[in-house]
Amino acid sequence: MVERTPTTPTAKRAQALKAGSSAGERLTRAALLRMEIFPPAPPVAPYVTTFFRLRCDEKVIRDVHPSSLGLIAVMARGTGQIRFIDGRTQPSHPFTVITPTNAAATFELDGPWSAFGAMLSPLGWASLTGLSAEAHGNQLLEGSAVLSRELVDAGNSILAGIDQFSEAEMIELLSVAILQSLRPLPAGHAEFVKLVADWLAESLSPNIDELNVRCGYSGRHVQRLTERYFGLPPSALARKYRALRAAVLLSRPSLSADEVAAVQDHFYDQSHMIREMRLFAGRTPARIADPDTPYLAAFMDLRDFRKSGPRMAPIPDDLRA
């Protein structure tokens, strides 16, 4: 546990909310963006955390994509670009792949926008692309450059018929193609990914030495595998999920003063917490809870943190662990 500032939990939370309320530039208003999220069927759940449908009739659309494990998206309408933390911008494609990102990124689109896609798990990214999350992270790629013919064909079918297909039919098309496209991982690597996921799930600040012990590998080998499948070394990966989960927790009005204190005990001080949330989530808690950040709010709250199982790093029951 790191040293806490003497500010009371209620006051600290108010400060965080105040700081977040003016952070960043104006995003597309919630009432103008329609977003639906659908759970994957059990056979696909190890590889996909959620399917999503996005629609917006605005001429210009702007929002924040929090640090993620990668996604695939059919962009039936709308074109634009994503701006990464290092200032690079890359254009969207009709069938877009966002590779694993190690920080939040801003996207801007010329609308109207209509898209359907899937958020990937570490196993999904590795099994569908065969690429290292670290070597190929923080990019926007054309689907046909990295995905199988089956997935490209499914994407093209959705692209041509997105107005005729139901969400269930699009989910089925992508699910079948995903299962047909899986590549085998090296022996023991799927178990390694599960061990890392379980390690992250136990605490907002998991102990790195404990991960090395569980895996039975040297620290350097654990680092290489974690970078390959998650895009970051263990220390940075723990920071990322601490910040993302803390941002989700502190955006909940029902969080008690004791729970607020427990969350903030995982950071050195108030400014450290705010910096980490802005880096990985793109916004502080008030902006995540803000109804004018629909894309960010939905992906932060529903993508990874509500349930265990194949989802990454659910919020632990004991926030002081």
CSV table of C-alpha atoms in Angstrom, one decimal:
chain,number,residue,atom,x,y,z
A,1,MET,CA,0.0,0.0,0.0
A,2,VAL,CA,1.4,3.4,-0.9
A,3,GLU,CA,1.2,6.5,1.3
A,4,ARG,CA,-2.1,8.4,1.1
A,5,THR,CA,-2.5,12.1,1.2
A,6,PRO,CA,-4.3,13.4,4.3
A,7,THR,CA,-7.2,14.7,2.3
A,8,THR,CA,-10.5,13.0,3.3
A,9,PRO,CA,-11.9,10.4,0.9
A,10,THR,CA,-15.0,12.5,0.1
A,11,ALA,CA,-12.9,15.6,-0.6
A,12,LYS,CA,-10.5,13.6,-2.7
A,13,ARG,CA,-13.3,12.2,-4.8
A,14,ALA,CA,-14.7,15.7,-5.2
A,15,GLN,CA,-11.3,16.9,-6.4
A,16,ALA,CA,-11.1,14.1,-8.9
A,17,LEU,CA,-14.5,14.8,-10.3
A,18,LYS,CA,-13.8,18.5,-10.5
A,19,ALA,CA,-10.5,17.9,-12.3
A,20,GLY,CA,-12.2,15.6,-14.8
A,21,SER,CA,-15.1,17.8,-15.5
A,22,SER,CA,-13.0,20.2,-17.6
A,23,ALA,CA,-10.5,17.8,-19.0
A,24,GLY,CA,-10.1,17.2,-22.7
A,25,GLU,CA,-12.0,18.5,-25.7
A,26,ARG,CA,-15.7,18.4,-26.5
A,27,LEU,CA,-16.9,15.0,-27.5
A,28,THR,CA,-20.0,13.9,-29.5
A,29,ARG,CA,-23.1,14.2,-27.3
A,30,ALA,CA,-24.6,11.0,-25.9
A,31,ALA,CA,-28.0,11.6,-27.4
A,32,LEU,CA,-26.5,11.6,-30.9
A,33,LEU,CA,-24.6,8.3,-30.6
A,34,ARG,CA,-26.4,5.0,-30.4
A,35,MET,CA,-24.4,2.1,-29.0
A,36,GLU,CA,-25.4,-1.5,-28.3
A,37,ILE,CA,-23.2,-4.2,-26.7
A,38,PHE,CA,-23.8,-7.9,-27.1
A,39,PRO,CA,-22.1,-10.8,-25.1
A,40,PRO,CA,-20.4,-13.5,-27.1
A,41,ALA,CA,-21.6,-17.1,-27.1
A,42,PRO,CA,-19.6,-19.5,-24.9
A,43,PRO,CA,-17.5,-21.0,-27.8
A,44,VAL,CA,-16.4,-17.5,-28.8
A,45,ALA,CA,-16.0,-16.0,-25.3
A,46,PRO,CA,-12.3,-16.9,-24.8
A,47,TYR,CA,-11.5,-14.8,-27.9
A,48,VAL,CA,-14.1,-12.0,-27.9
A,49,THR,CA,-15.0,-9.9,-24.8
A,50,THR,CA,-18.0,-8.3,-26.5
A,51,PHE,CA,-19.6,-7.5,-29.8
A,52,PHE,CA,-20.8,-4.0,-30.5
A,53,ARG,CA,-23.0,-1.9,-32.8
A,54,LEU,CA,-22.4,1.8,-33.2
A,55,ARG,CA,-24.6,4.4,-35.1
A,56,CYS,CA,-24.4,8.2,-35.3
A,57,ASP,CA,-26.0,10.6,-37.8
A,58,GLU,CA,-23.7,13.5,-37.1
A,59,LYS,CA,-21.4,15.0,-39.7
A,60,VAL,CA,-18.4,15.1,-37.3
A,61,ILE,CA,-17.9,12.5,-34.5
A,62,ARG,CA,-15.3,12.6,-31.9
A,63,ASP,CA,-14.6,10.4,-28.8
A,64,VAL,CA,-12.0,8.6,-26.8
A,65,HIS,CA,-10.9,4.9,-27.2
A,66,PRO,CA,-9.5,3.7,-23.9
A,67,SER,CA,-6.4,1.5,-23.9
A,68,SER,CA,-7.6,-1.9,-25.1
A,69,LEU,CA,-6.6,-5.4,-26.2
A,70,GLY,CA,-7.5,-4.9,-29.8
A,71,LEU,CA,-10.7,-4.9,-31.9
A,72,ILE,CA,-12.1,-5.6,-35.4
A,73,ALA,CA,-14.8,-3.3,-36.8
A,74,VAL,CA,-16.8,-3.2,-40.1
A,75,MET,CA,-17.1,0.5,-40.9
A,76,ALA,CA,-20.2,0.4,-43.2
A,77,ARG,CA,-20.5,4.2,-43.0
A,78,GLY,CA,-18.1,6.9,-41.8
A,79,THR,CA,-14.4,7.4,-42.4
A,80,GLY,CA,-11.9,9.0,-40.1
A,81,GLN,CA,-8.7,8.6,-38.2
A,82,ILE,CA,-7.3,7.7,-34.7
A,83,ARG,CA,-4.7,9.8,-33.0
A,84,PHE,CA,-2.3,7.8,-30.7
A,85,ILE,CA,-0.5,9.1,-27.6
A,86,ASP,CA,2.7,9.8,-29.6
A,87,GLY,CA,0.8,12.1,-32.0
A,88,ARG,CA,0.6,9.7,-34.9
A,89,THR,CA,-2.6,9.5,-36.8
A,90,GLN,CA,-3.8,6.6,-39.0
A,91,PRO,CA,-6.8,6.3,-41.2
A,92,SER,CA,-9.8,4.0,-40.8
A,93,HIS,CA,-10.7,1.3,-43.4
A,94,PRO,CA,-13.9,-0.4,-44.4
A,95,PHE,CA,-12.8,-3.4,-42.3
A,96,THR,CA,-10.6,-1.9,-39.6
A,97,VAL,CA,-8.3,-3.6,-37.0
A,98,ILE,CA,-7.3,-1.5,-34.0
A,99,THR,CA,-4.3,-3.3,-32.6
A,100,PRO,CA,-3.7,-3.5,-28.8
A,101,THR,CA,-3.1,0.0,-27.4
A,102,ASN,CA,-1.0,0.9,-24.4
A,103,ALA,CA,-2.7,4.3,-23.8
A,104,ALA,CA,-6.0,6.0,-24.6
A,105,ALA,CA,-6.4,7.4,-28.2
A,106,THR,CA,-8.8,9.9,-29.7
A,107,PHE,CA,-10.7,9.2,-32.8
A,108,GLU,CA,-12.4,11.6,-35.2
A,109,LEU,CA,-14.8,10.6,-38.0
A,110,ASP,CA,-16.7,12.2,-40.8
A,111,GLY,CA,-20.3,10.8,-40.4
A,112,PRO,CA,-22.8,9.5,-40.5
A,113,TRP,CA,-21.3,6.5,-38.8
A,114,SER,CA,-22.5,2.9,-38.8
A,115,ALA,CA,-20.2,0.1,-37.5
A,116,PHE,CA,-20.3,-3.4,-36.2
A,117,GLY,CA,-17.4,-5.3,-34.6
A,118,ALA,CA,-15.8,-7.3,-31.8
A,119,MET,CA,-13.5,-6.4,-28.9
A,120,LEU,CA,-10.8,-9.1,-28.7
A,121,SER,CA,-9.2,-10.8,-25.7
A,122,PRO,CA,-5.4,-11.5,-25.6
A,123,LEU,CA,-6.1,-15.0,-26.9
A,124,GLY,CA,-8.3,-13.6,-29.6
A,125,TRP,CA,-5.7,-11.2,-30.8
A,126,ALA,CA,-2.9,-13.7,-30.8
A,127,SER,CA,-5.0,-16.6,-32.3
A,128,LEU,CA,-6.6,-14.5,-35.1
A,129,THR,CA,-3.6,-12.5,-36.2
A,130,GLY,CA,-0.5,-14.4,-35.0
A,131,LEU,CA,1.1,-11.1,-34.2
A,132,SER,CA,2.9,-9.8,-31.2
A,133,ALA,CA,0.8,-7.2,-29.3
A,134,GLU,CA,3.9,-5.3,-28.4
A,135,ALA,CA,5.6,-5.3,-31.8
A,136,HIS,CA,2.3,-4.4,-33.7
A,137,GLY,CA,0.5,-2.4,-31.0
A,138,ASN,CA,-0.9,1.2,-31.4
A,139,GLN,CA,-1.9,0.9,-35.0
A,140,LEU,CA,-5.0,1.0,-37.2
A,141,LEU,CA,-4.7,-1.7,-39.9
A,142,GLU,CA,-6.8,-2.9,-42.9
A,143,GLY,CA,-8.4,-6.2,-42.0
A,144,SER,CA,-7.3,-8.1,-45.1
A,145,ALA,CA,-3.7,-7.4,-44.1
A,146,VAL,CA,-3.8,-9.4,-40.9
A,147,LEU,CA,-7.0,-11.5,-40.8
A,148,SER,CA,-8.0,-14.7,-42.4
A,149,ARG,CA,-9.9,-15.0,-45.7
A,150,GLU,CA,-12.9,-16.3,-43.7
A,151,LEU,CA,-13.0,-13.2,-41.5
A,152,VAL,CA,-12.5,-10.9,-44.4
A,153,ASP,CA,-15.3,-12.5,-46.2
A,154,ALA,CA,-17.6,-12.2,-43.2
A,155,GLY,CA,-16.6,-8.6,-42.8
A,156,ASN,CA,-17.4,-7.9,-46.5
A,157,SER,CA,-20.8,-9.6,-46.1
A,158,ILE,CA,-21.6,-7.4,-43.1
A,159,LEU,CA,-20.3,-4.4,-45.0
A,160,ALA,CA,-22.7,-5.0,-47.9
A,161,GLY,CA,-25.7,-5.9,-45.8
A,162,ILE,CA,-25.5,-4.1,-42.5
A,163,ASP,CA,-28.9,-2.5,-43.0
A,164,GLN,CA,-30.5,-5.9,-43.8
A,165,PHE,CA,-28.8,-8.1,-41.2
A,166,SER,CA,-30.0,-8.3,-37.6
A,167,GLU,CA,-27.4,-7.9,-34.8
A,168,ALA,CA,-27.8,-11.7,-34.1
A,169,GLU,CA,-27.1,-12.5,-37.8
A,170,MET,CA,-23.9,-10.3,-37.8
A,171,ILE,CA,-22.8,-11.9,-34.5
A,172,GLU,CA,-23.3,-15.3,-36.0
A,173,LEU,CA,-21.3,-14.4,-39.2
A,174,LEU,CA,-18.4,-13.1,-37.2
A,175,SER,CA,-18.5,-15.9,-34.7
A,176,VAL,CA,-18.4,-18.6,-37.3
A,177,ALA,CA,-15.5,-16.9,-39.1
A,178,ILE,CA,-13.6,-16.4,-35.8
A,179,LEU,CA,-13.8,-20.0,-34.9
A,180,GLN,CA,-12.7,-21.0,-38.4
A,181,SER,CA,-9.7,-18.7,-38.2
A,182,LEU,CA,-8.1,-19.6,-34.9
A,183,ARG,CA,-4.4,-20.4,-35.1
A,184,PRO,CA,-2.8,-22.7,-32.4
A,185,LEU,CA,-0.6,-21.0,-29.9
A,186,PRO,CA,2.7,-22.5,-28.7
A,187,ALA,CA,2.4,-25.1,-26.0
A,188,GLY,CA,1.7,-23.5,-22.6
A,189,HIS,CA,1.1,-20.0,-23.9
A,190,ALA,CA,-2.7,-20.2,-23.5
A,191,GLU,CA,-2.2,-21.3,-19.9
A,192,PHE,CA,0.2,-18.4,-19.4
A,193,VAL,CA,-2.4,-15.9,-20.6
A,194,LYS,CA,-4.9,-17.3,-18.2
A,195,LEU,CA,-2.4,-17.1,-15.3
A,196,VAL,CA,-1.8,-13.4,-16.1
A,197,ALA,CA,-5.5,-12.7,-16.3
A,198,ASP,CA,-6.1,-14.5,-12.9
A,199,TRP,CA,-3.2,-12.5,-11.4
A,200,LEU,CA,-4.7,-9.2,-12.5
A,201,ALA,CA,-8.1,-10.1,-11.2
A,202,GLU,CA,-6.9,-10.6,-7.6
A,203,SER,CA,-6.0,-7.0,-6.8
A,204,LEU,CA,-6.0,-3.5,-8.2
A,205,SER,CA,-2.2,-3.6,-7.5
A,206,PRO,CA,-1.1,-7.2,-8.1
A,207,ASN,CA,2.4,-8.3,-7.0
A,208,ILE,CA,4.8,-8.9,-9.9
A,209,ASP,CA,7.0,-11.3,-8.0
A,210,GLU,CA,3.9,-13.5,-7.4
A,211,LEU,CA,3.3,-13.7,-11.1
A,212,ASN,CA,6.8,-14.9,-11.7
A,213,VAL,CA,6.5,-17.6,-9.1
A,214,ARG,CA,3.1,-18.8,-10.5
A,215,CYS,CA,4.4,-19.0,-14.0
A,216,GLY,CA,7.6,-20.8,-13.1
A,217,TYR,CA,9.6,-18.8,-15.6
A,218,SER,CA,12.4,-16.3,-15.2
A,219,GLY,CA,11.4,-12.7,-14.8
A,220,ARG,CA,12.7,-11.9,-18.3
A,221,HIS,CA,10.7,-14.7,-19.9
A,222,VAL,CA,7.5,-13.6,-18.1
A,223,GLN,CA,8.2,-10.1,-19.5
A,224,ARG,CA,8.6,-11.3,-23.0
A,225,LEU,CA,5.4,-13.3,-23.0
A,226,THR,CA,3.4,-10.6,-21.3
A,227,GLU,CA,4.6,-8.1,-24.0
A,228,ARG,CA,3.7,-10.6,-26.7
A,229,TYR,CA,0.2,-11.2,-25.6
A,230,PHE,CA,-0.8,-8.0,-23.7
A,231,GLY,CA,1.4,-5.4,-25.4
A,232,LEU,CA,3.1,-4.3,-22.1
A,233,PRO,CA,5.5,-5.6,-19.5
A,234,PRO,CA,3.9,-6.8,-16.3
A,235,SER,CA,4.6,-3.6,-14.3
A,236,ALA,CA,2.9,-1.4,-17.0
A,237,LEU,CA,0.1,-3.9,-17.5
A,238,ALA,CA,-0.7,-3.8,-13.8
A,239,ARG,CA,-0.6,0.0,-13.9
A,240,LYS,CA,-3.0,0.0,-16.9
A,241,TYR,CA,-5.6,-2.2,-15.2
A,242,ARG,CA,-5.3,-0.4,-11.9
A,243,ALA,CA,-6.1,2.9,-13.7
A,244,LEU,CA,-8.9,1.5,-15.8
A,245,ARG,CA,-10.7,-0.2,-12.9
A,246,ALA,CA,-10.1,2.7,-10.6
A,247,ALA,CA,-11.7,5.1,-13.1
A,248,VAL,CA,-14.7,2.8,-13.5
A,249,LEU,CA,-15.1,2.5,-9.7
A,250,LEU,CA,-14.8,6.2,-9.0
A,251,SER,CA,-17.3,7.1,-11.6
A,252,ARG,CA,-20.0,5.1,-9.7
A,253,PRO,CA,-22.2,7.4,-7.5
A,254,SER,CA,-22.9,4.5,-5.2
A,255,LEU,CA,-19.3,4.0,-4.1
A,256,SER,CA,-18.9,4.5,-0.4
A,257,ALA,CA,-16.3,6.8,1.3
A,258,ASP,CA,-14.5,3.7,2.5
A,259,GLU,CA,-14.4,2.2,-1.0
A,260,VAL,CA,-13.2,5.5,-2.4
A,261,ALA,CA,-10.4,5.5,0.2
A,262,ALA,CA,-9.5,1.9,-0.7
A,263,VAL,CA,-9.2,2.7,-4.4
A,264,GLN,CA,-7.1,5.8,-3.9
A,265,ASP,CA,-4.8,3.9,-1.5
A,266,HIS,CA,-3.4,2.2,-4.6
A,267,PHE,CA,-1.9,5.5,-5.9
A,268,TYR,CA,0.8,7.7,-4.4
A,269,ASP,CA,-1.5,10.8,-4.3
A,270,GLN,CA,-4.3,12.6,-6.1
A,271,SER,CA,-2.2,13.9,-9.0
A,272,HIS,CA,-0.7,10.5,-9.6
A,273,MET,CA,-4.2,8.9,-9.8
A,274,ILE,CA,-5.4,11.6,-12.3
A,275,ARG,CA,-2.4,11.2,-14.5
A,276,GLU,CA,-2.7,7.4,-14.7
A,277,MET,CA,-6.4,7.6,-15.5
A,278,ARG,CA,-5.9,10.2,-18.2
A,279,LEU,CA,-3.1,8.0,-19.7
A,280,PHE,CA,-5.0,4.8,-19.9
A,281,ALA,CA,-8.7,5.8,-19.9
A,282,GLY,CA,-8.4,9.1,-21.6
A,283,ARG,CA,-10.6,10.8,-19.0
A,284,THR,CA,-10.9,11.2,-15.2
A,285,PRO,CA,-13.9,9.6,-13.4
A,286,ALA,CA,-16.3,12.5,-13.9
A,287,ARG,CA,-15.8,12.4,-17.7
A,288,ILE,CA,-16.3,8.6,-17.8
A,289,ALA,CA,-19.6,9.0,-15.9
A,290,ASP,CA,-20.5,12.1,-18.0
A,291,PRO,CA,-23.5,11.4,-20.3
A,292,ASP,CA,-21.7,13.3,-23.0
A,293,THR,CA,-19.1,10.5,-23.3
A,294,PRO,CA,-21.2,7.5,-24.4
A,295,TYR,CA,-18.6,5.5,-26.3
A,296,LEU,CA,-16.0,5.9,-23.6
A,297,ALA,CA,-18.5,5.1,-20.8
A,298,ALA,CA,-19.9,2.0,-22.4
A,299,PHE,CA,-16.6,0.5,-23.3
A,300,MET,CA,-15.1,1.3,-19.9
A,301,ASP,CA,-18.0,0.0,-17.9
A,302,LEU,CA,-18.9,-3.1,-19.9
A,303,ARG,CA,-15.8,-4.2,-21.8
A,304,ASP,CA,-13.7,-5.9,-19.2
A,305,PHE,CA,-14.6,-5.3,-15.6
A,306,ARG,CA,-18.0,-6.6,-14.6
A,307,LYS,CA,-17.6,-10.4,-14.7
A,308,SER,CA,-14.9,-13.0,-14.3
A,309,GLY,CA,-14.2,-15.9,-16.6
A,310,PRO,CA,-12.9,-14.9,-20.1
A,311,ARG,CA,-13.1,-11.2,-19.4
A,312,MET,CA,-10.0,-9.4,-18.4
A,313,ALA,CA,-9.2,-8.1,-14.9
A,314,PRO,CA,-12.7,-8.0,-13.3
A,315,ILE,CA,-12.8,-5.7,-10.3
A,316,PRO,CA,-11.8,-7.6,-7.2
A,317,ASP,CA,-14.2,-8.1,-4.3
A,318,ASP,CA,-11.6,-6.7,-1.8
A,319,LEU,CA,-10.6,-3.3,-3.0
A,320,ARG,CA,-7.8,-3.2,-0.5
A,321,ALA,CA,-6.2,-6.4,-1.7
